[in-house]
Amino acid sequence: MSDKEAALANLQKIQAEGLAALEAVTEQEELEAWRVATLGRSSPVMGVFSSMGAMDQDLRPVMGKAANEVRTTLEAAFEAKRAALEEAALLKELETEKLDVTLPGRPVERGRLHPLTQVLRRIIRTFGDMGFQVYRSPEVETDDYNFTYLNMPPYHPARDMWDTFYTKDEGVLLRTHTSGGQIRVMRERAPEPIRVILPGTTMRYEQLSARSEIEFAQVEVLVVGEKVTFAELKGTLEDFAKRLFGEEARTRLRPSHFPFTEPSAEMDVECFVCGGKGCGVCKETGWLEILGCGMVHPVVLENGGYDPARYSGFAAGMGIDRSTLMRYRIDDIRHFRNNDIRFLRQF
Ligand SMILES: [Zn+2]
């Protein structure tokens, strides 16, 4: 027998012994021991690789190829054995595991939208149907946008209508209303016509009670263009009220005053609790106030970049919290933001 034949026969023997040993393996631990012994660094097949340096030049390629084939065969056998053992273990587990299919399933907890979010989304959808865009403006605002540009320069008495949270930075505050966004959208769009709503959170420094909170949601309405009239204001807001409260909802406008609109008004809707007869919710008047509105003041238009001689506009602002209180007949405004799951589950 030549050296070459002897070496090849040795390789065949290594392979046959390895496969035979694998045949006897029945456990994962045994399999790992087999892998170390048969394919590990000091295994016979690896020994063949490391002894190749001492072989004759013409013998090396033949032996290298043969040793590689043996290693590949052993590795494939190992993988097959491992898969077979895993499957066997799984089958055994399934056989012994007891599953009671008559047990009731675990209930799935379903979330809901916060009542304020529901009302806000309805309002946004309603204005969306009427062709309005949604514009977002910052909750931390400058004194200029919150007051000065809205026709309330420093020391203007109207500033006292809002108790304001000021920050440590001079002239920076938490917005007391969404109206500051009016200036932002006008400066961004001038001289294009505007038809937007500005929903968002506003903050006022107030004594907490069942009727007042320091944080509340508002929606601002702004329309600017050539020949925008008070009749359009009335028509748009009446249309909105009917879409939101129903076709039979009656509204009325009462004169009012705001520094940033002239003339100004407040809109009431007929009480949807008593139908106008008078009840506790409407304080026996038959009417519920839903928003303040008016024609945009010329000073505000000018601060927004529109020439008041050519352009006009109207604005409206409504609080979401109060109307949500009325709609769901909630007795305490503080329920909205104390995250009590028992309260939120009711909507
Ligand atoms: Zn009523």
PDB file of N, CA and C in Angstrom, residues 45-85:
ATOM      1  N   VAL A  45      -9.529  14.506  12.211  1.00  0.00           N
ATOM      2  CA  VAL A  45      -9.593  15.107  10.890  1.00  0.00           C
ATOM      3  C   VAL A  45      -8.787  16.407  10.860  1.00  0.00           C
ATOM      4  N   MET A  46      -8.816  17.177  11.972  1.00  0.00           N
ATOM      5  CA  MET A  46      -8.021  18.400  12.027  1.00  0.00           C
ATOM      6  C   MET A  46      -6.541  18.046  12.078  1.00  0.00           C
ATOM      7  N   GLY A  47      -6.252  16.859  12.690  1.00  0.00           N
ATOM      8  CA  GLY A  47      -4.862  16.386  12.719  1.00  0.00           C
ATOM      9  C   GLY A  47      -4.323  16.165  11.313  1.00  0.00           C
ATOM     10  N   VAL A  48      -5.163  15.659  10.421  1.00  0.00           N
ATOM     11  CA  VAL A  48      -4.748  15.434   9.029  1.00  0.00           C
ATOM     12  C   VAL A  48      -4.358  16.775   8.403  1.00  0.00           C
ATOM     13  N   PHE A  49      -5.202  17.825   8.657  1.00  0.00           N
ATOM     14  CA  PHE A  49      -4.894  19.149   8.082  1.00  0.00           C
ATOM     15  C   PHE A  49      -3.538  19.649   8.579  1.00  0.00           C
ATOM     16  N   SER A  50      -3.304  19.515   9.904  1.00  0.00           N
ATOM     17  CA  SER A  50      -2.067  20.100  10.422  1.00  0.00           C
ATOM     18  C   SER A  50      -0.829  19.278  10.030  1.00  0.00           C
ATOM     19  N   SER A  51      -1.023  17.995   9.641  1.00  0.00           N
ATOM     20  CA  SER A  51       0.133  17.194   9.247  1.00  0.00           C
ATOM     21  C   SER A  51       0.482  17.373   7.769  1.00  0.00           C
ATOM     22  N   MET A  52      -0.330  18.169   7.051  1.00  0.00           N
ATOM     23  CA  MET A  52      -0.129  18.258   5.605  1.00  0.00           C
ATOM     24  C   MET A  52       1.173  18.957   5.214  1.00  0.00           C
ATOM     25  N   GLY A  53       1.664  19.832   6.115  1.00  0.00           N
ATOM     26  CA  GLY A  53       2.905  20.541   5.829  1.00  0.00           C
ATOM     27  C   GLY A  53       4.073  19.578   5.606  1.00  0.00           C
ATOM     28  N   ALA A  54       4.003  18.413   6.288  1.00  0.00           N
ATOM     29  CA  ALA A  54       5.098  17.452   6.200  1.00  0.00           C
ATOM     30  C   ALA A  54       4.947  16.494   5.015  1.00  0.00           C
ATOM     31  N   MET A  55       3.836  16.601   4.274  1.00  0.00           N
ATOM     32  CA  MET A  55       3.579  15.666   3.170  1.00  0.00           C
ATOM     33  C   MET A  55       4.351  16.046   1.904  1.00  0.00           C
ATOM     34  N   ASP A  56       4.413  15.100   0.975  1.00  0.00           N
ATOM     35  CA  ASP A  56       5.037  15.383  -0.328  1.00  0.00           C
ATOM     36  C   ASP A  56       4.206  16.432  -1.059  1.00  0.00           C
ATOM     37  N   GLN A  57       4.903  17.237  -1.900  1.00  0.00           N
ATOM     38  CA  GLN A  57       4.239  18.303  -2.654  1.00  0.00           C
ATOM     39  C   GLN A  57       3.053  17.781  -3.457  1.00  0.00           C
ATOM     40  N   ASP A  58       3.213  16.637  -4.176  1.00  0.00           N
ATOM     41  CA  ASP A  58       2.141  16.163  -5.055  1.00  0.00           C
ATOM     42  C   ASP A  58       1.003  15.509  -4.277  1.00  0.00           C
ATOM     43  N   LEU A  59       1.238  15.148  -3.035  1.00  0.00           N
ATOM     44  CA  LEU A  59       0.222  14.489  -2.216  1.00  0.00           C
ATOM     45  C   LEU A  59      -0.735  15.515  -1.584  1.00  0.00           C
ATOM     46  N   ARG A  60      -0.185  16.718  -1.335  1.00  0.00           N
ATOM     47  CA  ARG A  60      -0.952  17.734  -0.585  1.00  0.00           C
ATOM     48  C   ARG A  60      -2.330  18.067  -1.180  1.00  0.00           C
ATOM     49  N   PRO A  61      -2.422  18.416  -2.502  1.00  0.00           N
ATOM     50  CA  PRO A  61      -3.745  18.797  -3.034  1.00  0.00           C
ATOM     51  C   PRO A  61      -4.768  17.677  -2.890  1.00  0.00           C
ATOM     52  N   VAL A  62      -4.343  16.431  -3.179  1.00  0.00           N
ATOM     53  CA  VAL A  62      -5.257  15.286  -3.090  1.00  0.00           C
ATOM     54  C   VAL A  62      -5.755  15.104  -1.671  1.00  0.00           C
ATOM     55  N   MET A  63      -4.811  15.170  -0.700  1.00  0.00           N
ATOM     56  CA  MET A  63      -5.177  14.965   0.702  1.00  0.00           C
ATOM     57  C   MET A  63      -6.037  16.121   1.235  1.00  0.00           C
ATOM     58  N   GLY A  64      -5.682  17.323   0.785  1.00  0.00           N
ATOM     59  CA  GLY A  64      -6.458  18.491   1.224  1.00  0.00           C
ATOM     60  C   GLY A  64      -7.908  18.357   0.806  1.00  0.00           C
ATOM     61  N   LYS A  65      -8.109  17.981  -0.461  1.00  0.00           N
ATOM     62  CA  LYS A  65      -9.464  17.850  -0.990  1.00  0.00           C
ATOM     63  C   LYS A  65     -10.228  16.753  -0.233  1.00  0.00           C
ATOM     64  N   ALA A  66      -9.570  15.612  -0.047  1.00  0.00           N
ATOM     65  CA  ALA A  66     -10.215  14.476   0.622  1.00  0.00           C
ATOM     66  C   ALA A  66     -10.565  14.827   2.071  1.00  0.00           C
ATOM     67  N   ALA A  67      -9.628  15.498   2.778  1.00  0.00           N
ATOM     68  CA  ALA A  67      -9.876  15.854   4.184  1.00  0.00           C
ATOM     69  C   ALA A  67     -11.041  16.837   4.291  1.00  0.00           C
ATOM     70  N   ASN A  68     -11.098  17.785   3.322  1.00  0.00           N
ATOM     71  CA  ASN A  68     -12.208  18.735   3.301  1.00  0.00           C
ATOM     72  C   ASN A  68     -13.554  18.037   3.131  1.00  0.00           C
ATOM     73  N   GLU A  69     -13.567  17.033   2.228  1.00  0.00           N
ATOM     74  CA  GLU A  69     -14.814  16.293   1.993  1.00  0.00           C
ATOM     75  C   GLU A  69     -15.255  15.565   3.257  1.00  0.00           C
ATOM     76  N   VAL A  70     -14.293  14.970   3.950  1.00  0.00           N
ATOM     77  CA  VAL A  70     -14.624  14.257   5.190  1.00  0.00           C
ATOM     78  C   VAL A  70     -15.197  15.238   6.226  1.00  0.00           C
ATOM     79  N   ARG A  71     -14.530  16.400   6.340  1.00  0.00           N
ATOM     80  CA  ARG A  71     -15.007  17.374   7.329  1.00  0.00           C
ATOM     81  C   ARG A  71     -16.438  17.842   6.984  1.00  0.00           C
ATOM     82  N   THR A  72     -16.669  18.154   5.682  1.00  0.00           N
ATOM     83  CA  THR A  72     -17.990  18.609   5.262  1.00  0.00           C
ATOM     84  C   THR A  72     -19.057  17.561   5.551  1.00  0.00           C
ATOM     85  N   THR A  73     -18.706  16.282   5.262  1.00  0.00           N
ATOM     86  CA  THR A  73     -19.658  15.199   5.515  1.00  0.00           C
ATOM     87  C   THR A  73     -20.002  15.111   7.000  1.00  0.00           C
ATOM     88  N   LEU A  74     -18.954  15.201   7.834  1.00  0.00           N
ATOM     89  CA  LEU A  74     -19.181  15.101   9.280  1.00  0.00           C
ATOM     90  C   LEU A  74     -20.014  16.290   9.786  1.00  0.00           C
ATOM     91  N   GLU A  75     -19.727  17.484   9.258  1.00  0.00           N
ATOM     92  CA  GLU A  75     -20.473  18.674   9.688  1.00  0.00           C
ATOM     93  C   GLU A  75     -21.946  18.565   9.297  1.00  0.00           C
ATOM     94  N   ALA A  76     -22.212  18.088   8.077  1.00  0.00           N
ATOM     95  CA  ALA A  76     -23.594  17.930   7.617  1.00  0.00           C
ATOM     96  C   ALA A  76     -24.324  16.924   8.492  1.00  0.00           C
ATOM     97  N   ALA A  77     -23.634  15.839   8.836  1.00  0.00           N
ATOM     98  CA  ALA A  77     -24.250  14.813   9.689  1.00  0.00           C
ATOM     99  C   ALA A  77     -24.566  15.399  11.060  1.00  0.00           C
ATOM    100  N   PHE A  78     -23.647  16.254  11.545  1.00  0.00           N
ATOM    101  CA  PHE A  78     -23.861  16.890  12.846  1.00  0.00           C
ATOM    102  C   PHE A  78     -25.122  17.764  12.818  1.00  0.00           C
ATOM    103  N   GLU A  79     -25.250  18.607  11.779  1.00  0.00           N
ATOM    104  CA  GLU A  79     -26.413  19.497  11.657  1.00  0.00           C
ATOM    105  C   GLU A  79     -27.713  18.700  11.603  1.00  0.00           C
ATOM    106  N   ALA A  80     -27.697  17.605  10.818  1.00  0.00           N
ATOM    107  CA  ALA A  80     -28.899  16.779  10.680  1.00  0.00           C
ATOM    108  C   ALA A  80     -29.277  16.166  12.024  1.00  0.00           C
ATOM    109  N   LYS A  81     -28.258  15.723  12.754  1.00  0.00           N
ATOM    110  CA  LYS A  81     -28.506  15.089  14.050  1.00  0.00           C
ATOM    111  C   LYS A  81     -29.081  16.117  15.029  1.00  0.00           C
ATOM    112  N   ARG A  82     -28.506  17.339  14.976  1.00  0.00           N
ATOM    113  CA  ARG A  82     -28.963  18.371  15.898  1.00  0.00           C
ATOM    114  C   ARG A  82     -30.443  18.698  15.644  1.00  0.00           C
ATOM    115  N   ALA A  83     -30.806  18.848  14.369  1.00  0.00           N
ATOM    116  CA  ALA A  83     -32.196  19.147  14.022  1.00  0.00           C
ATOM    117  C   ALA A  83     -33.115  18.021  14.476  1.00  0.00           C
ATOM    118  N   ALA A  84     -32.658  16.784  14.278  1.00  0.00           N
ATOM    119  CA  ALA A  84     -33.480  15.633  14.658  1.00  0.00           C
ATOM    120  C   ALA A  84     -33.695  15.593  16.169  1.00  0.00           C
ATOM    121  N   LEU A  85     -32.617  15.886  16.926  1.00  0.00           N
ATOM    122  CA  LEU A  85     -32.747  15.878  18.389  1.00  0.00           C
ATOM    123  C   LEU A  85     -33.709  16.976  18.852  1.00  0.00           C
TER     124      LEU A  85
END
